[in-house]
Coordinates of C-alpha atoms in Angstrom, one line a residue:
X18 CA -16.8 2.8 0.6
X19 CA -15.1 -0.1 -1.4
X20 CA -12.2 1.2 -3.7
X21 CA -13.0 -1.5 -6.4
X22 CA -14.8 -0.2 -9.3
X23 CA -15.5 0.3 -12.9
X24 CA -15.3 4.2 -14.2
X25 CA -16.9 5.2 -17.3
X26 CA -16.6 9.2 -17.8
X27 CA -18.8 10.0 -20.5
X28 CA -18.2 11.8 -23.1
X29 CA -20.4 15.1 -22.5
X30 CA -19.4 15.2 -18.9
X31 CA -19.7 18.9 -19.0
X32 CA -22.8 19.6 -20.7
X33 CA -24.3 17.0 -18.8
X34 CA -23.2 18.6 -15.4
X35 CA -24.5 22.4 -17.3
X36 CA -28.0 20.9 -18.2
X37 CA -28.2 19.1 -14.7
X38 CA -27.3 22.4 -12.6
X39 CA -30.3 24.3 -14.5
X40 CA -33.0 21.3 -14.0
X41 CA -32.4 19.6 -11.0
X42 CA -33.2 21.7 -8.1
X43 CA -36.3 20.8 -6.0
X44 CA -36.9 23.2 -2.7
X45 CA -33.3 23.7 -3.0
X46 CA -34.1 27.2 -1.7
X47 CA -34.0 25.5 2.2
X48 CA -30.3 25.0 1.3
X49 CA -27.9 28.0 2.3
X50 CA -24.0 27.3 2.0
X51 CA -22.5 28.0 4.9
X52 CA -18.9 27.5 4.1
X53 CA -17.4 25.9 0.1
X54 CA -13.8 25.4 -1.2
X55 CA -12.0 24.6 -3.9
X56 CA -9.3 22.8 -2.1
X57 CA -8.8 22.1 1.4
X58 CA -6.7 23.8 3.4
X59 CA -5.2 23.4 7.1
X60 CA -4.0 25.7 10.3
X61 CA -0.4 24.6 10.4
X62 CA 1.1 26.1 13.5
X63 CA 3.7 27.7 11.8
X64 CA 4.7 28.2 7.9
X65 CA 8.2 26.6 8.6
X66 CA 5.7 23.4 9.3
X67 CA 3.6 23.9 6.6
X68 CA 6.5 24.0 4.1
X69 CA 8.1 20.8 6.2
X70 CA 4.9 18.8 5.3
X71 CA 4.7 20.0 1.5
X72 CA 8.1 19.5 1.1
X73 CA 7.9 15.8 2.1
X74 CA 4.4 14.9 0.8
X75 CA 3.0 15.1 3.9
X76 CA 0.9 17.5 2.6
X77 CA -0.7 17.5 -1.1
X78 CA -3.3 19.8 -1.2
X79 CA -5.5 18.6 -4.0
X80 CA -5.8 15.1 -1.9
X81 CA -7.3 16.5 1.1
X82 CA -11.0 15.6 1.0
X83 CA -13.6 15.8 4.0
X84 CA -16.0 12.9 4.2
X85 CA -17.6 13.5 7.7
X86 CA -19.1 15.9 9.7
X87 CA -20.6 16.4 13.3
X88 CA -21.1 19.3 15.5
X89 CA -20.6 20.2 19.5
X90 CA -21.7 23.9 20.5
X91 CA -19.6 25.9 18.3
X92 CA -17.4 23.3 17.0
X93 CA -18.5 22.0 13.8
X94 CA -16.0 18.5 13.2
X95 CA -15.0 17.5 9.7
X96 CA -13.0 14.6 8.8
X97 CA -10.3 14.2 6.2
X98 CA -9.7 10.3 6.0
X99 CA -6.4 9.2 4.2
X100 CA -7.3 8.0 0.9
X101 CA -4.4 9.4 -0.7
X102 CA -0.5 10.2 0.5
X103 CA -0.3 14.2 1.6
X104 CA -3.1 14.4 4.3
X105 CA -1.5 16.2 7.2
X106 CA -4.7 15.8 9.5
X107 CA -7.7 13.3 9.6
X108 CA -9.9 14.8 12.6
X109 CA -10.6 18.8 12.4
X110 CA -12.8 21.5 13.4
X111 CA -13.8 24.6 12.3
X112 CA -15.1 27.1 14.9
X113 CA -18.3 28.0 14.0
X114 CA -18.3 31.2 16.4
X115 CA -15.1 32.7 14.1
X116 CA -16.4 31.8 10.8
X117 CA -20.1 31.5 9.8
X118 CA -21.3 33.8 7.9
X119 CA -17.5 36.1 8.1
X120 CA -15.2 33.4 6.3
X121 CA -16.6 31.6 3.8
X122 CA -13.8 28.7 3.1
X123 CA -11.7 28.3 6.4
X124 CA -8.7 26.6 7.0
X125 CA -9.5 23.3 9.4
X126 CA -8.0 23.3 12.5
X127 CA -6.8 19.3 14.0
X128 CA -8.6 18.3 16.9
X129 CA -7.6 17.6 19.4
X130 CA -3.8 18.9 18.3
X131 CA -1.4 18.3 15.4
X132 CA 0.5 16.0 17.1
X133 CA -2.9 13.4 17.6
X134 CA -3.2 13.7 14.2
X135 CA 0.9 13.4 12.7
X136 CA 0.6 9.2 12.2
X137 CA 5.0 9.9 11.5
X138 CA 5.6 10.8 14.9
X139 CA 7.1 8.4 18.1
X140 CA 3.4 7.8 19.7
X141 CA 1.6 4.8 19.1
X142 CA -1.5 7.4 19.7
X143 CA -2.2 9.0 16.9
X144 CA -5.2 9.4 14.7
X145 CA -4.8 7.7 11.3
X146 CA -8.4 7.8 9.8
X147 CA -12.0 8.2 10.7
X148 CA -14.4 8.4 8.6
X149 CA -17.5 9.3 10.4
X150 CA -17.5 11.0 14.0
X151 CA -20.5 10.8 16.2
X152 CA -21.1 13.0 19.5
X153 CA -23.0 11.7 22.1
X154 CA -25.2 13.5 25.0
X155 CA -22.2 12.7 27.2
X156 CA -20.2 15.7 25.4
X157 CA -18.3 12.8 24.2
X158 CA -17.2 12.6 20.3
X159 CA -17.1 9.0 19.1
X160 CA -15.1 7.9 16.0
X161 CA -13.7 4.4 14.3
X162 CA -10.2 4.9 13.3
X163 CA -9.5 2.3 10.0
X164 CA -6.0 2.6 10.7
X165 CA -4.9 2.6 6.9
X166 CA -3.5 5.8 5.4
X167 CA -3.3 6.3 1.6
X168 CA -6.0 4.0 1.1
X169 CA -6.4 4.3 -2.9
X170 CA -2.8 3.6 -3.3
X171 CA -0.1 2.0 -1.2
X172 CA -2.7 0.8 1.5
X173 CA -0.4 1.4 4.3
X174 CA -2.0 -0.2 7.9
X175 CA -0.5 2.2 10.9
X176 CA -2.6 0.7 13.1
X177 CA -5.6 -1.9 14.0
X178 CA -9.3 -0.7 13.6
X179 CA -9.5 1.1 16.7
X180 CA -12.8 3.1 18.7
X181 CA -11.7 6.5 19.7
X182 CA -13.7 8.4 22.2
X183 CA -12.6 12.1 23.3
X184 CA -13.9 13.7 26.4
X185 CA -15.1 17.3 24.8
X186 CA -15.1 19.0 27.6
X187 CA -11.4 18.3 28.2
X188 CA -10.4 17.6 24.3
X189 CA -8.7 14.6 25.9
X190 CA -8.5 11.1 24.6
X191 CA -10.5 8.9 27.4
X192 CA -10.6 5.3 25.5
X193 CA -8.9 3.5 22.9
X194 CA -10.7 -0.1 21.8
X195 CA -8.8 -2.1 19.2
X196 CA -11.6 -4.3 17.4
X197 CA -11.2 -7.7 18.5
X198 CA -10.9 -10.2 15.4
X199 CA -13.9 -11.7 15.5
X200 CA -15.6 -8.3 15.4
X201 CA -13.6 -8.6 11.3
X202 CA -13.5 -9.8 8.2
X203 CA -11.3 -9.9 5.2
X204 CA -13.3 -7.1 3.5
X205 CA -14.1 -5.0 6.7
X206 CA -14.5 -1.3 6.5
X207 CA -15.5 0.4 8.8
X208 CA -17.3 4.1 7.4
X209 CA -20.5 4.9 10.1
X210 CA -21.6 4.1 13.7
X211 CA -24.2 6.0 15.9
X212 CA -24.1 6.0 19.9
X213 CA -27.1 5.1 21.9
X214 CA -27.0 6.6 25.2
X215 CA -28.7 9.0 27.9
X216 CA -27.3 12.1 29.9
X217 CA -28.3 10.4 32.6
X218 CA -26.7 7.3 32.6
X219 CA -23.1 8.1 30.4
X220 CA -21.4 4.6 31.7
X221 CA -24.5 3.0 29.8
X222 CA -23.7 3.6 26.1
X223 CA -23.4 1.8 23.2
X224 CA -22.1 2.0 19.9
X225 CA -23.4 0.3 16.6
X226 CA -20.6 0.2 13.7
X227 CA -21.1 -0.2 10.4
X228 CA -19.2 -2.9 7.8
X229 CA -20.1 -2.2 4.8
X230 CA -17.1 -4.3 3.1
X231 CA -17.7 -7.2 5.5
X232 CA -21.3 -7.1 5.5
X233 CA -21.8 -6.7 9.3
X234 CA -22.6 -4.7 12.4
X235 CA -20.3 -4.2 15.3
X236 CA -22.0 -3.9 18.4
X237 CA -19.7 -2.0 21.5
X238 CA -20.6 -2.0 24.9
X239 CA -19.0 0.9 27.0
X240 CA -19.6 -0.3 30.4
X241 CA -18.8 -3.9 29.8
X242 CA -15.5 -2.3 27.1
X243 CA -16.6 -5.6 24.8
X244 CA -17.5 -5.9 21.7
X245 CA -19.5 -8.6 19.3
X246 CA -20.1 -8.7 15.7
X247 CA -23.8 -9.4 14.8
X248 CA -24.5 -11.2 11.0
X249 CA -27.6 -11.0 9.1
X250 CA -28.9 -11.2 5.3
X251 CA -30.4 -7.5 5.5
X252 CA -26.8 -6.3 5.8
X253 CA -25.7 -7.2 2.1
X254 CA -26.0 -5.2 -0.8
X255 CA -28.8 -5.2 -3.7
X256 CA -27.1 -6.0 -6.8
X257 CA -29.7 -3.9 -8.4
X258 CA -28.7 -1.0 -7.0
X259 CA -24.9 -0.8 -7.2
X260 CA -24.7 1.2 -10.6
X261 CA -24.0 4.5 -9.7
X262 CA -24.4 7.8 -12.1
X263 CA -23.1 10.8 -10.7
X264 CA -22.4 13.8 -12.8
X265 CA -21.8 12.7 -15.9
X266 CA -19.2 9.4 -13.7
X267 CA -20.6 6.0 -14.2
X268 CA -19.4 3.5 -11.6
X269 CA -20.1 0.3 -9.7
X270 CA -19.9 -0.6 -5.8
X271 CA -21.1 -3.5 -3.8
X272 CA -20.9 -1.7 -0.6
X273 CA -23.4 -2.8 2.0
X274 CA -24.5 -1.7 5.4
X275 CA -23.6 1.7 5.3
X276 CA -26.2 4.5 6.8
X277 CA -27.4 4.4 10.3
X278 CA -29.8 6.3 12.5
X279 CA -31.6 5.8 15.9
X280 CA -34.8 6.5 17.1
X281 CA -35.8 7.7 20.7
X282 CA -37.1 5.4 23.5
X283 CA -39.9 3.8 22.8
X284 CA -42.6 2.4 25.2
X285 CA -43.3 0.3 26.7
X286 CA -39.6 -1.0 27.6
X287 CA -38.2 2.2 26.9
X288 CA -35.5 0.6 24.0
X289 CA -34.9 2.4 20.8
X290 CA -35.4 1.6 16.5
X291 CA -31.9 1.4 14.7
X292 CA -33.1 1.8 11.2
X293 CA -29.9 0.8 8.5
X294 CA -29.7 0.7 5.2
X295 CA -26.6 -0.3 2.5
X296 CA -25.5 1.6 0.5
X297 CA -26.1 0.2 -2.4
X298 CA -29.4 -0.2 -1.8
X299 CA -32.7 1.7 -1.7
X300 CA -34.8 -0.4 1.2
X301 CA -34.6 0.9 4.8
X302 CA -34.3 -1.7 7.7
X303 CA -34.9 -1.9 11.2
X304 CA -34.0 -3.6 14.5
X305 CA -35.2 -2.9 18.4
X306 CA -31.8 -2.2 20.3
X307 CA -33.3 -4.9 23.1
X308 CA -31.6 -7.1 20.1
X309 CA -28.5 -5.6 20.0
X310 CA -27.5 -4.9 23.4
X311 CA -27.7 -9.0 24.3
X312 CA -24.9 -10.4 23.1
X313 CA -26.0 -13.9 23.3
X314 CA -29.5 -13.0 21.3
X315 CA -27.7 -10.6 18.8
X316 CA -25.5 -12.9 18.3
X317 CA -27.6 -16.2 17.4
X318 CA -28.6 -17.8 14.4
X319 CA -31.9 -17.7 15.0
X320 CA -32.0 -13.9 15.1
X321 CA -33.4 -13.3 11.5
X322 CA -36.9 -12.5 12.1
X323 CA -35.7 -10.2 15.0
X324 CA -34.6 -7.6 12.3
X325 CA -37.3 -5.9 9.7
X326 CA -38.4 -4.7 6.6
X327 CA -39.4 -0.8 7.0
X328 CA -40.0 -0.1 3.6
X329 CA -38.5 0.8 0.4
X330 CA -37.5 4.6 -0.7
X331 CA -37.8 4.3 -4.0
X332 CA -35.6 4.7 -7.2
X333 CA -32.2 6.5 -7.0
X334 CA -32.1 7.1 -3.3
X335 CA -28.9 5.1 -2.8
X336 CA -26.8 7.2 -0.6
X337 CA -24.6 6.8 2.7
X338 CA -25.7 8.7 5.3
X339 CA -29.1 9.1 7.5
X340 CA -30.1 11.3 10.8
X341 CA -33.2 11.2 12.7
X342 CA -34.6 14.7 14.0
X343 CA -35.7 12.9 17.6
X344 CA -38.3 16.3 18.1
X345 CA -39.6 15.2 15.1
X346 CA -39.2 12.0 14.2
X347 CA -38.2 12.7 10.5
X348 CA -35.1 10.8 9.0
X349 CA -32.9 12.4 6.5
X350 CA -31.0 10.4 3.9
X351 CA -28.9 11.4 1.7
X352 CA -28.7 10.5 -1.9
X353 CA -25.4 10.1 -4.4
X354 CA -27.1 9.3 -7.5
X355 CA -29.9 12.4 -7.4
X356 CA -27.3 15.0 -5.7
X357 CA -30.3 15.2 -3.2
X358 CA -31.4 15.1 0.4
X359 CA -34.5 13.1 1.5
X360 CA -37.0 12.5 4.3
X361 CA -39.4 9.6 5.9
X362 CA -42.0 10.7 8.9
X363 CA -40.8 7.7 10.9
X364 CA -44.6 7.7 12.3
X365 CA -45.9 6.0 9.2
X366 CA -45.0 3.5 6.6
X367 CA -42.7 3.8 4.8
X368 CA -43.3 3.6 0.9
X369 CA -42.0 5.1 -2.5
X370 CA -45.3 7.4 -1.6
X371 CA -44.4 8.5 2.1
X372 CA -40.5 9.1 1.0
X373 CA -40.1 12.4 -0.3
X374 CA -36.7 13.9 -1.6
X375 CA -36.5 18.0 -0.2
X376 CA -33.5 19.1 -2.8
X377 CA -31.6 18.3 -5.7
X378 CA -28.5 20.4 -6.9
X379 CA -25.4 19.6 -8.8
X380 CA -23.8 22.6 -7.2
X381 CA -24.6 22.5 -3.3
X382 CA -25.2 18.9 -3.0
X383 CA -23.2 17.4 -5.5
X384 CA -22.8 13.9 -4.0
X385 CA -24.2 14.6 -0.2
X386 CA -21.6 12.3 1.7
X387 CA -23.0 13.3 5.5
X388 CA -25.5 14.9 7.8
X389 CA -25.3 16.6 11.1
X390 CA -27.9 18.4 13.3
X391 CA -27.2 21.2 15.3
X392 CA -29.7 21.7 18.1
X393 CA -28.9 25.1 19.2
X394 CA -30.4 26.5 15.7
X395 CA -32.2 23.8 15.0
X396 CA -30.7 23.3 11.2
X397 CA -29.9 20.5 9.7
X398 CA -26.3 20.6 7.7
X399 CA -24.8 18.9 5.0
X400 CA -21.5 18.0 3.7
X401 CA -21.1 17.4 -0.1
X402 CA -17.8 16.3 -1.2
X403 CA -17.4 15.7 -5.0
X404 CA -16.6 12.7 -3.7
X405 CA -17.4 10.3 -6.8
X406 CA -14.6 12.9 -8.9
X407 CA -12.2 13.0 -5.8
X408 CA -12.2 9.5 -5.8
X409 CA -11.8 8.5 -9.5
X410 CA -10.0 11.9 -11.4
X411 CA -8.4 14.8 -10.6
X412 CA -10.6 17.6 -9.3
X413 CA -11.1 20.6 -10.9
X414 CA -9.3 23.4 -9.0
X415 CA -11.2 25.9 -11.2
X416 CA -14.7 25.4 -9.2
X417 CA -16.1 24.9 -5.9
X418 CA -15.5 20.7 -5.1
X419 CA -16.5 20.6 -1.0
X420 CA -20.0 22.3 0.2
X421 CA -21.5 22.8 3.4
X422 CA -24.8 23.7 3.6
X423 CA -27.8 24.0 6.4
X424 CA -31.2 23.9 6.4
X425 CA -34.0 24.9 9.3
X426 CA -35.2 21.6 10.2
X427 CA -38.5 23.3 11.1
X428 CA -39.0 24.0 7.5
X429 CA -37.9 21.1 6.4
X430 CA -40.2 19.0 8.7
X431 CA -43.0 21.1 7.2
X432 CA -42.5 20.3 4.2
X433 CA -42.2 16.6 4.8
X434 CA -45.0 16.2 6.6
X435 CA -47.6 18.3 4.6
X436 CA -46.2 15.5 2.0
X437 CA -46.5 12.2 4.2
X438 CA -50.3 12.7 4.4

């Protein structure tokens, strides 16, 4: 997200946020928090560490905020990227064996180690600050490090934007691609990406990366390790829809291509739909990964009727993240500006009609920042962050700021469709 705004905190903040907590809740029932805190807090390997990294600034507590999630058997991955000074570790887990529903606000644990994550030490290696992790069907986990830590503040670049993939199997590092810099632009950032790939064929993946500062999509190709950077109008933002009103915080961004989600094969040539949207924005767009995965077409200036219109969600439905259900079909999209998830039945239209919003709650889902499935219970999580408060005051250490919540996806796919028709 862009770090350039205008904050207006209005005056009755906290009747606002009273009245919403008691009126906005719709099915918010399918919701269950799985794990909340107040602060973030880490498994340093020792307290002699621990009071090392507070005692330098390595480690300020109230800065720690997750912004991503993603899940792997009984690992259940959650990002802390470096917007502010004192975050000791930007890629962590929580093991979902030890904890759900015995600990309800664990400490994270750095993945792969501490010393992957500590961006002070000698090695040129280490993780600075991914936003988003995806994991593939390879038992790979995929992630765009921005290189910058303390983002909000001194800007500090450790390293180039860089794709990290990790072997899961072997918690082992397996590729490192520095952006090339035409794959850039002034204003890049780099916040989501998705991986299109089958068990069955691992050396044949791709990743799609989204810039929303830059306006752009980054298209990686693992079996060729190149990369190209693919332009289009859809990618922008809607200057309608950058005015942002999230509990009781008024504020502005002109972020652009932001949520991503992909489809299965389709037939007859057996490619896939990557449906995007910005985040300021509330239309949904598509484009066939034939497109995408050609260099030389994705590439071309004639490629703007290639990409589509899939419809428009409706009013305050701006919101950065999006997952398809692939048993399903359904897409789920989260929304800042109605603390609320939603879902479209990718099998028709979609319209203000066919998009229907599952839950709203200035509690559980106070600004949903990102979604994760887990298909060994079939639930869909999500992660809400506070983020819009995080960002732009000082949290309140007196109540609950980071949320995780699941849903059954069954249920909610129910009660999406019995909508859509």
């Amino acid at each position: 997200m862009r770090i350039r705004s205008e904050i207006h905190v209005s005056v009755g903040t906290s009747v606002f946020l009273t009245l919403l907590s008691l009126t906005a809740t719709v099915n918010c029932h399918s919701f269950e928090t799985v794990y909340s805190w107040k602060e973030i807090d880490f498994n340093f390997p020792n307290d002699s560490i621990r009071q090392e990294y507070t005692a330098s600034g390595d480690y300020i507590q109230k800065n720690n905020a997750p912004v991503g999630i993603n899940i792997w058997r009984n690992k259940l991955f959650v990002t802390v990227p470096r917007w502010k000074k004192g975050v000791p570790a930007n890629l962590n887990y929580i093991d979902l064996s030890q904890t759900e529903n015995i600990e309800m606000s664990p400490a994270l644990t750095p993945y792969p180690d501490w010393d992957t994550n500590d961006i002070h030490s000698s090695s040129s290696n280490a993780i600075v600050s991914i936003f988003r992790v995806r994991v593939d069907k390879c038992n790979r986990l995929w992630g765009l490090d921005t290189g910058i830590d303390d983002i909000v503040g001194d800007n500090n670049v450790v390293a180039p934007p860089t794709l990290i993939v990790i072997d899961l199997t072997t918690d082992k590092i397996i590729r490192r691609y520095p952006l090339k810099d035409s794959d850039q632009k002034a204003d890049s950032f780099f916040a989501d990406m998705v991986v299109d790939v089958e068990a069955d064929s691992c050396d044949n993946a791709y990743a799609y990366i989204s810039d929303l500062g830059g306006y752009g999509l980054v298209v990686y190709s693992w079996a060729e390790n190149n990369s190209w950077r693919v332009s289009h109008n859809y990618f922008y933002f809607d200057p309608l829809q950058g005015d942002y009103n999230v509990n009781g915080i008024n504020f502005q961004w002109t972020d652009g291509i932001f949520g991503l989600s992909l489809s299965e094969k389709q037939q007859p040539l057996g490619y896939k739909t990557l449906y995007f949207h910005a985040m300021s924005g509330i239309t949904e767009f598509e484009v066939s990964t034939i497109i995408l995965k050609n260099e030389t077409t994705a590439t071309s200036s004639n490629n703007y009727y290639d990409f589509e219109v899939a419809g428009i969600k409706g009013e305050l439905t701006q919101g950065p993240s999006c997952v398809i259900d692939t048993e399903t079909g359904i897409d789920y999209f989260t929304h800042v500006n109605r603390n609320g998830i939603g879902c479209w039945d990718t099998s028709v239209k979609l319209t203000p009609d066919t998009f229907h919003i599952l839950a709203e709650d200035a509690e559980k889902l106070r600004f949903p920042n990102d979604l994760a499935i887990r298909s060994e219970n079939r639930k869909l999580y999500v992660l809400a962050d506070n983020f819009a408060e995080f960002l732009n005051l000082d949290i309140s250490l007196r109540e609950t700021n980071y949320v995780i919540t699941a849903a059954s996806l069954d249920t909610l796919a129910n009660e999406c469709k019995c909508q859509s028709y």
